[in-house]
PDB file of C-alpha atoms in Angstrom:
ATOM      1  CA  UNK A 181     111.430  96.477 138.855  1.00  0.00           C
ATOM      2  CA  UNK A 182     112.325  98.841 136.027  1.00  0.00           C
ATOM      3  CA  UNK A 183     110.624  98.315 132.710  1.00  0.00           C
ATOM      4  CA  UNK A 184     107.586  99.062 130.606  1.00  0.00           C
ATOM      5  CA  UNK A 185     104.052  99.110 131.928  1.00  0.00           C
ATOM      6  CA  UNK A 186     101.094  98.785 129.585  1.00  0.00           C
ATOM      7  CA  UNK A 187      97.432  99.301 130.413  1.00  0.00           C
ATOM      8  CA  UNK A 188      94.913  97.859 130.075  1.00  0.00           C
ATOM      9  CA  UNK A 189      96.131  94.271 129.805  1.00  0.00           C
ATOM     10  CA  UNK A 190      92.930  93.304 128.065  1.00  0.00           C
ATOM     11  CA  UNK A 191      89.924  95.164 126.671  1.00  0.00           C
ATOM     12  CA  UNK A 192      86.794  94.404 124.678  1.00  0.00           C
ATOM     13  CA  UNK A 193      85.581  97.376 122.682  1.00  0.00           C
ATOM     14  CA  UNK A 194      82.598  98.121 120.461  1.00  0.00           C
ATOM     15  CA  UNK A 195      83.365  99.201 116.920  1.00  0.00           C
ATOM     16  CA  UNK A 196      83.368 102.965 116.507  1.00  0.00           C
ATOM     17  CA  UNK A 197      84.511 103.651 120.043  1.00  0.00           C
ATOM     18  CA  UNK A 198      87.654 105.577 120.898  1.00  0.00           C
ATOM     19  CA  UNK A 199      90.366 103.782 122.842  1.00  0.00           C
ATOM     20  CA  UNK A 200      93.738 104.780 124.263  1.00  0.00           C
ATOM     21  CA  UNK A 201      96.342 102.204 125.177  1.00  0.00           C
ATOM     22  CA  UNK A 202      98.759 103.508 127.763  1.00  0.00           C
ATOM     23  CA  UNK A 203     102.491 102.859 127.913  1.00  0.00           C
ATOM     24  CA  UNK A 204     104.933 104.088 130.535  1.00  0.00           C
ATOM     25  CA  UNK A 205     108.623 103.333 130.894  1.00  0.00           C
ATOM     26  CA  UNK A 206     110.988 104.121 133.735  1.00  0.00           C
ATOM     27  CA  UNK A 207     114.287 103.380 131.997  1.00  0.00           C
ATOM     28  CA  UNK A 208     114.686 106.911 130.624  1.00  0.00           C
ATOM     29  CA  UNK A 209     114.948 105.533 127.110  1.00  0.00           C
ATOM     30  CA  UNK A 210     114.640 108.117 124.366  1.00  0.00           C
ATOM     31  CA  UNK A 211     113.021 105.890 121.749  1.00  0.00           C
ATOM     32  CA  UNK A 212     109.647 104.191 122.045  1.00  0.00           C
ATOM     33  CA  UNK A 213     107.595 102.041 119.706  1.00  0.00           C
ATOM     34  CA  UNK A 214     104.164 100.514 119.258  1.00  0.00           C
ATOM     35  CA  UNK A 215     103.799  97.146 117.532  1.00  0.00           C
ATOM     36  CA  UNK A 216     100.793  94.978 116.841  1.00  0.00           C
ATOM     37  CA  UNK A 217     101.095  91.202 116.856  1.00  0.00           C
ATOM     38  CA  UNK A 218      98.792  89.098 114.720  1.00  0.00           C
ATOM     39  CA  UNK A 219      98.889  85.345 114.216  1.00  0.00           C
ATOM     40  CA  UNK A 220     101.012  84.426 111.224  1.00  0.00           C
ATOM     41  CA  UNK A 221     102.172  87.989 110.666  1.00  0.00           C
ATOM     42  CA  UNK A 222     104.693  88.511 113.461  1.00  0.00           C
ATOM     43  CA  UNK A 223     105.043  92.002 114.878  1.00  0.00           C
ATOM     44  CA  UNK A 224     104.416  95.054 112.740  1.00  0.00           C
ATOM     45  CA  UNK A 225     105.472  98.577 113.662  1.00  0.00           C
ATOM     46  CA  UNK A 226     102.601 101.056 114.006  1.00  0.00           C
ATOM     47  CA  UNK A 227     104.291 104.250 115.188  1.00  0.00           C
ATOM     48  CA  UNK A 228     107.539 105.183 116.843  1.00  0.00           C
ATOM     49  CA  UNK A 229     109.164 108.107 118.602  1.00  0.00           C
ATOM     50  CA  UNK A 230     112.911 108.739 118.657  1.00  0.00           C
ATOM     51  CA  UNK A 231     112.650 111.361 121.394  1.00  0.00           C
ATOM     52  CA  UNK A 232     110.084 113.333 123.328  1.00  0.00           C
ATOM     53  CA  UNK A 233     108.178 115.699 121.063  1.00  0.00           C
ATOM     54  CA  UNK A 234     108.702 113.700 117.864  1.00  0.00           C
ATOM     55  CA  UNK A 235     106.825 110.793 116.322  1.00  0.00           C
ATOM     56  CA  UNK A 236     106.971 108.819 113.090  1.00  0.00           C
ATOM     57  CA  UNK A 237     104.875 106.361 111.118  1.00  0.00           C
ATOM     58  CA  UNK A 238     105.709 102.721 110.958  1.00  0.00           C
ATOM     59  CA  UNK A 239     104.529  99.979 108.645  1.00  0.00           C
ATOM     60  CA  UNK A 240     100.817 100.015 109.593  1.00  0.00           C
ATOM     61  CA  UNK A 241      99.920 103.495 110.957  1.00  0.00           C
ATOM     62  CA  UNK A 242      96.420 103.940 109.522  1.00  0.00           C
ATOM     63  CA  UNK A 243      93.700 104.259 112.153  1.00  0.00           C
ATOM     64  CA  UNK A 244      96.180 104.940 114.941  1.00  0.00           C
ATOM     65  CA  UNK A 245      97.730 108.052 116.446  1.00  0.00           C
ATOM     66  CA  UNK A 246     100.391 108.617 119.085  1.00  0.00           C
ATOM     67  CA  UNK A 247     101.814 111.457 121.118  1.00  0.00           C
ATOM     68  CA  UNK A 248     105.038 111.864 123.069  1.00  0.00           C
ATOM     69  CA  UNK A 249     104.655 114.726 125.483  1.00  0.00           C
ATOM     70  CA  UNK A 250     107.457 113.480 127.747  1.00  0.00           C
ATOM     71  CA  UNK A 251     110.149 110.807 127.868  1.00  0.00           C
ATOM     72  CA  UNK A 252     108.212 108.276 129.905  1.00  0.00           C
ATOM     73  CA  UNK A 253     104.782 108.084 128.259  1.00  0.00           C
ATOM     74  CA  UNK A 254     103.770 106.996 124.768  1.00  0.00           C
ATOM     75  CA  UNK A 255     100.003 106.461 124.447  1.00  0.00           C
ATOM     76  CA  UNK A 256      98.437 104.871 121.369  1.00  0.00           C
ATOM     77  CA  UNK A 257      94.957 106.038 120.365  1.00  0.00           C
ATOM     78  CA  UNK A 258      92.401 104.372 118.135  1.00  0.00           C
ATOM     79  CA  UNK A 259      90.050 107.200 117.213  1.00  0.00           C
ATOM     80  CA  UNK A 260      87.261 104.956 115.919  1.00  0.00           C
ATOM     81  CA  UNK A 261      87.991 101.275 116.451  1.00  0.00           C
ATOM     82  CA  UNK A 262      87.274  98.699 113.740  1.00  0.00           C
ATOM     83  CA  UNK A 263      87.267  94.883 114.015  1.00  0.00           C
ATOM     84  CA  UNK A 264      90.510  94.621 111.999  1.00  0.00           C
ATOM     85  CA  UNK A 265      92.247  96.362 114.889  1.00  0.00           C
ATOM     86  CA  UNK A 266      91.641  93.317 117.070  1.00  0.00           C
ATOM     87  CA  UNK A 267      95.178  92.367 118.028  1.00  0.00           C
ATOM     88  CA  UNK A 268      97.763  92.232 120.777  1.00  0.00           C
ATOM     89  CA  UNK A 269      99.590  95.527 121.087  1.00  0.00           C
ATOM     90  CA  UNK A 270     103.130  95.790 122.409  1.00  0.00           C
ATOM     91  CA  UNK A 271     104.909  98.904 123.527  1.00  0.00           C
ATOM     92  CA  UNK A 272     108.710  98.882 123.489  1.00  0.00           C
ATOM     93  CA  UNK A 273     111.587 101.214 124.198  1.00  0.00           C
ATOM     94  CA  UNK A 274     115.269 101.492 123.391  1.00  0.00           C
ATOM     95  CA  UNK A 275     118.160 103.835 123.902  1.00  0.00           C
ATOM     96  CA  UNK A 276     118.202 106.099 120.866  1.00  0.00           C
ATOM     97  CA  UNK A 277     121.661 106.641 119.476  1.00  0.00           C
ATOM     98  CA  UNK A 278     122.696 103.249 120.773  1.00  0.00           C
ATOM     99  CA  UNK A 279     121.967 101.023 117.825  1.00  0.00           C
ATOM    100  CA  UNK A 280     122.065  97.693 119.555  1.00  0.00           C
ATOM    101  CA  UNK A 281     118.762  96.474 118.150  1.00  0.00           C
ATOM    102  CA  UNK A 282     117.714  95.701 121.698  1.00  0.00           C
ATOM    103  CA  UNK A 283     114.172  96.698 122.421  1.00  0.00           C
ATOM    104  CA  UNK A 284     112.575  96.286 125.814  1.00  0.00           C
ATOM    105  CA  UNK A 285     108.961  95.182 125.575  1.00  0.00           C
ATOM    106  CA  UNK A 286     105.937  95.482 127.787  1.00  0.00           C
ATOM    107  CA  UNK A 287     103.703  92.473 128.352  1.00  0.00           C
ATOM    108  CA  UNK A 288     101.111  93.551 125.841  1.00  0.00           C
ATOM    109  CA  UNK A 289      97.535  94.800 125.670  1.00  0.00           C
ATOM    110  CA  UNK A 290      95.025  92.420 124.143  1.00  0.00           C
ATOM    111  CA  UNK A 291      92.300  94.353 122.320  1.00  0.00           C
ATOM    112  CA  UNK A 292      89.138  92.864 120.872  1.00  0.00           C
ATOM    113  CA  UNK A 293      86.930  95.064 118.703  1.00  0.00           C
ATOM    114  CA  UNK A 294      83.419  93.747 118.124  1.00  0.00           C
TER     115      UNK A 294
ATOM    116  CA  UNK B  63     113.822  96.367 101.367  1.00  0.00           C
ATOM    117  CA  UNK B  64     115.064  93.975 103.975  1.00  0.00           C
ATOM    118  CA  UNK B  65     113.061  90.976 105.133  1.00  0.00           C
ATOM    119  CA  UNK B  66     113.356  87.709 107.004  1.00  0.00           C
ATOM    120  CA  UNK B  67     111.642  84.399 106.379  1.00  0.00           C
ATOM    121  CA  UNK B  68     111.210  81.860 109.120  1.00  0.00           C
ATOM    122  CA  UNK B  69     110.940  78.537 107.388  1.00  0.00           C
ATOM    123  CA  UNK B  70     108.954  76.679 110.054  1.00  0.00           C
ATOM    124  CA  UNK B  71     105.900  77.980 111.872  1.00  0.00           C
ATOM    125  CA  UNK B  72     106.054  75.101 114.399  1.00  0.00           C
ATOM    126  CA  UNK B  73     108.926  72.944 115.616  1.00  0.00           C
ATOM    127  CA  UNK B  74     108.578  70.103 118.104  1.00  0.00           C
ATOM    128  CA  UNK B  75     111.536  68.453 119.851  1.00  0.00           C
ATOM    129  CA  UNK B  76     112.072  66.121 122.765  1.00  0.00           C
ATOM    130  CA  UNK B  77     113.747  67.399 125.890  1.00  0.00           C
ATOM    131  CA  UNK B  78     117.509  66.885 125.681  1.00  0.00           C
ATOM    132  CA  UNK B  79     117.617  66.829 121.871  1.00  0.00           C
ATOM    133  CA  UNK B  80     119.011  69.596 119.628  1.00  0.00           C
ATOM    134  CA  UNK B  81     116.981  72.579 118.521  1.00  0.00           C
ATOM    135  CA  UNK B  82     117.182  74.128 115.046  1.00  0.00           C
ATOM    136  CA  UNK B  83     115.020  77.116 114.106  1.00  0.00           C
ATOM    137  CA  UNK B  84     115.604  78.296 110.571  1.00  0.00           C
ATOM    138  CA  UNK B  85     115.731  81.845 109.277  1.00  0.00           C
ATOM    139  CA  UNK B  86     116.683  83.242 105.887  1.00  0.00           C
ATOM    140  CA  UNK B  87     117.139  86.909 105.243  1.00  0.00           C
ATOM    141  CA  UNK B  88     116.996  89.211 102.260  1.00  0.00           C
ATOM    142  CA  UNK B  89     118.935  92.443 102.266  1.00  0.00           C
ATOM    143  CA  UNK B  90     120.693  94.693  99.780  1.00  0.00           C
ATOM    144  CA  UNK B  91     123.320  95.607 102.358  1.00  0.00           C
ATOM    145  CA  UNK B  92     125.144  93.947 105.218  1.00  0.00           C
ATOM    146  CA  UNK B  93     122.356  93.291 107.698  1.00  0.00           C
ATOM    147  CA  UNK B  94     122.084  93.319 111.449  1.00  0.00           C
ATOM    148  CA  UNK B  95     120.117  90.274 112.565  1.00  0.00           C
ATOM    149  CA  UNK B  96     118.545  89.295 115.838  1.00  0.00           C
ATOM    150  CA  UNK B  97     116.595  86.535 117.518  1.00  0.00           C
ATOM    151  CA  UNK B  98     113.923  87.416 120.049  1.00  0.00           C
ATOM    152  CA  UNK B  99     112.006  85.006 122.289  1.00  0.00           C
ATOM    153  CA  UNK B 100     108.446  85.371 123.574  1.00  0.00           C
ATOM    154  CA  UNK B 101     107.163  83.188 126.382  1.00  0.00           C
ATOM    155  CA  UNK B 102     103.392  82.774 126.725  1.00  0.00           C
ATOM    156  CA  UNK B 103     101.562  85.979 127.636  1.00  0.00           C
ATOM    157  CA  UNK B 104     104.822  87.886 127.923  1.00  0.00           C
ATOM    158  CA  UNK B 105     106.653  90.548 125.966  1.00  0.00           C
ATOM    159  CA  UNK B 106     109.597  89.772 123.716  1.00  0.00           C
ATOM    160  CA  UNK B 107     113.160  89.472 124.963  1.00  0.00           C
ATOM    161  CA  UNK B 108     116.402  89.732 122.994  1.00  0.00           C
ATOM    162  CA  UNK B 109     118.092  86.339 122.705  1.00  0.00           C
ATOM    163  CA  UNK B 110     121.120  87.245 120.602  1.00  0.00           C
ATOM    164  CA  UNK B 111     122.309  89.577 117.840  1.00  0.00           C
ATOM    165  CA  UNK B 112     124.659  89.683 114.865  1.00  0.00           C
ATOM    166  CA  UNK B 113     126.081  93.060 113.892  1.00  0.00           C
ATOM    167  CA  UNK B 114     128.965  92.214 111.506  1.00  0.00           C
ATOM    168  CA  UNK B 115     131.467  91.024 114.092  1.00  0.00           C
ATOM    169  CA  UNK B 116     131.901  87.284 114.709  1.00  0.00           C
ATOM    170  CA  UNK B 117     129.639  85.160 112.503  1.00  0.00           C
ATOM    171  CA  UNK B 118     128.894  82.707 115.317  1.00  0.00           C
ATOM    172  CA  UNK B 119     126.904  84.518 117.933  1.00  0.00           C
ATOM    173  CA  UNK B 120     126.188  83.212 121.416  1.00  0.00           C
ATOM    174  CA  UNK B 121     123.114  84.285 123.305  1.00  0.00           C
ATOM    175  CA  UNK B 122     121.360  83.650 126.548  1.00  0.00           C
ATOM    176  CA  UNK B 123     120.177  80.248 127.795  1.00  0.00           C
ATOM    177  CA  UNK B 124     122.645  78.283 125.655  1.00  0.00           C
ATOM    178  CA  UNK B 125     121.332  79.435 122.283  1.00  0.00           C
ATOM    179  CA  UNK B 126     123.579  80.415 119.413  1.00  0.00           C
ATOM    180  CA  UNK B 127     123.200  81.413 115.778  1.00  0.00           C
ATOM    181  CA  UNK B 128     125.530  81.464 112.799  1.00  0.00           C
ATOM    182  CA  UNK B 129     125.453  84.145 110.124  1.00  0.00           C
ATOM    183  CA  UNK B 130     126.091  82.578 106.705  1.00  0.00           C
ATOM    184  CA  UNK B 131     126.257  85.168 103.970  1.00  0.00           C
ATOM    185  CA  UNK B 132     126.596  82.601 101.173  1.00  0.00           C
ATOM    186  CA  UNK B 133     123.338  80.971 102.259  1.00  0.00           C
ATOM    187  CA  UNK B 134     121.641  84.198 103.476  1.00  0.00           C
ATOM    188  CA  UNK B 135     120.788  82.337 106.659  1.00  0.00           C
ATOM    189  CA  UNK B 136     120.820  83.006 110.385  1.00  0.00           C
ATOM    190  CA  UNK B 137     119.608  79.776 111.963  1.00  0.00           C
ATOM    191  CA  UNK B 138     119.151  79.485 115.735  1.00  0.00           C
ATOM    192  CA  UNK B 139     120.433  76.386 117.491  1.00  0.00           C
ATOM    193  CA  UNK B 140     120.756  74.863 120.923  1.00  0.00           C
ATOM    194  CA  UNK B 141     122.499  71.552 121.656  1.00  0.00           C
ATOM    195  CA  UNK B 142     119.975  70.295 124.206  1.00  0.00           C
ATOM    196  CA  UNK B 143     116.414  71.512 124.599  1.00  0.00           C
ATOM    197  CA  UNK B 144     114.885  72.188 127.980  1.00  0.00           C
ATOM    198  CA  UNK B 145     111.205  72.363 128.844  1.00  0.00           C
ATOM    199  CA  UNK B 146     111.634  76.053 129.663  1.00  0.00           C
ATOM    200  CA  UNK B 147     112.658  76.712 126.032  1.00  0.00           C
ATOM    201  CA  UNK B 148     109.072  76.245 124.886  1.00  0.00           C
ATOM    202  CA  UNK B 149     108.172  79.656 123.460  1.00  0.00           C
ATOM    203  CA  UNK B 150     107.792  81.557 120.222  1.00  0.00           C
ATOM    204  CA  UNK B 151     110.971  82.711 118.515  1.00  0.00           C
ATOM    205  CA  UNK B 152     111.279  85.612 116.099  1.00  0.00           C
ATOM    206  CA  UNK B 153     114.037  86.259 113.599  1.00  0.00           C
ATOM    207  CA  UNK B 154     114.484  89.998 113.118  1.00  0.00           C
ATOM    208  CA  UNK B 155     116.381  92.320 110.778  1.00  0.00           C
ATOM    209  CA  UNK B 156     117.208  95.964 111.335  1.00  0.00           C
ATOM    210  CA  UNK B 157     116.107  98.598 108.866  1.00  0.00           C
ATOM    211  CA  UNK B 158     118.510 100.140 106.387  1.00  0.00           C
ATOM    212  CA  UNK B 159     118.363 103.502 108.091  1.00  0.00           C
ATOM    213  CA  UNK B 160     119.889 101.995 111.197  1.00  0.00           C
ATOM    214  CA  UNK B 161     118.505 102.897 114.558  1.00  0.00           C
ATOM    215  CA  UNK B 162     116.307 100.382 116.234  1.00  0.00           C
ATOM    216  CA  UNK B 163     113.417 100.049 113.797  1.00  0.00           C
ATOM    217  CA  UNK B 164     113.137  96.324 113.346  1.00  0.00           C
ATOM    218  CA  UNK B 165     111.354  94.028 110.881  1.00  0.00           C
ATOM    219  CA  UNK B 166     110.105  90.812 112.456  1.00  0.00           C
ATOM    220  CA  UNK B 167     109.636  87.396 110.926  1.00  0.00           C
ATOM    221  CA  UNK B 168     106.356  85.583 111.383  1.00  0.00           C
ATOM    222  CA  UNK B 169     107.639  83.491 114.280  1.00  0.00           C
ATOM    223  CA  UNK B 170     108.383  79.840 115.057  1.00  0.00           C
ATOM    224  CA  UNK B 171     106.536  78.150 117.883  1.00  0.00           C
ATOM    225  CA  UNK B 172     108.873  75.734 119.687  1.00  0.00           C
ATOM    226  CA  UNK B 173     107.285  72.854 121.568  1.00  0.00           C
ATOM    227  CA  UNK B 174     109.421  70.735 123.904  1.00  0.00           C
ATOM    228  CA  UNK B 175     108.102  67.332 124.859  1.00  0.00           C
ATOM    229  CA  UNK B 176     109.185  64.991 127.621  1.00  0.00           C
TER     230      UNK B 176
END
């Protein structure tokens, strides 16, 4: 089934450790996004990429980095995790240039930083 | 800047009764508005969208929403709730720059009781 695959689905991490959340899509969408979901705050955009080779900062980019070496993959890295980064992270994609507002989401990666 | 406010964090209805999830928006321009649904432990899915065409928008699973500029509202309704409608619902507005960068509301948890 076509869609977005995120890994890991769940992870417990010690503060100060480095962590990469993986995201792969097979829909050949140009645009990809990373959101974090926190109770009472909805989803907030961390970083995005409109096409391979380009990235941009969202609403809450501090402490996170991304890369977009190819169309399919959009990993999110926490260089030195802190407890405030405990959250559920969602990767999404959309067809750039087609402004439908329709994003396709993965099932999330639940991260706990202790 | 654009924003959305979901007026209820939790709504509880009986199966077979109407559903009303309220959303107000704030925007300095004509907005594009969306409703997304998230079932437990799943990613988000587009339910419906308003992009300046018809003010009454029909979505999947019998949901609809009406854009009311005079009231700056975009409430989500369904005539008869089903148990499978139990989920979290997000009202969403698109950024001024267009594209698919979205700003999410804080969510409304819908509970459907027998």
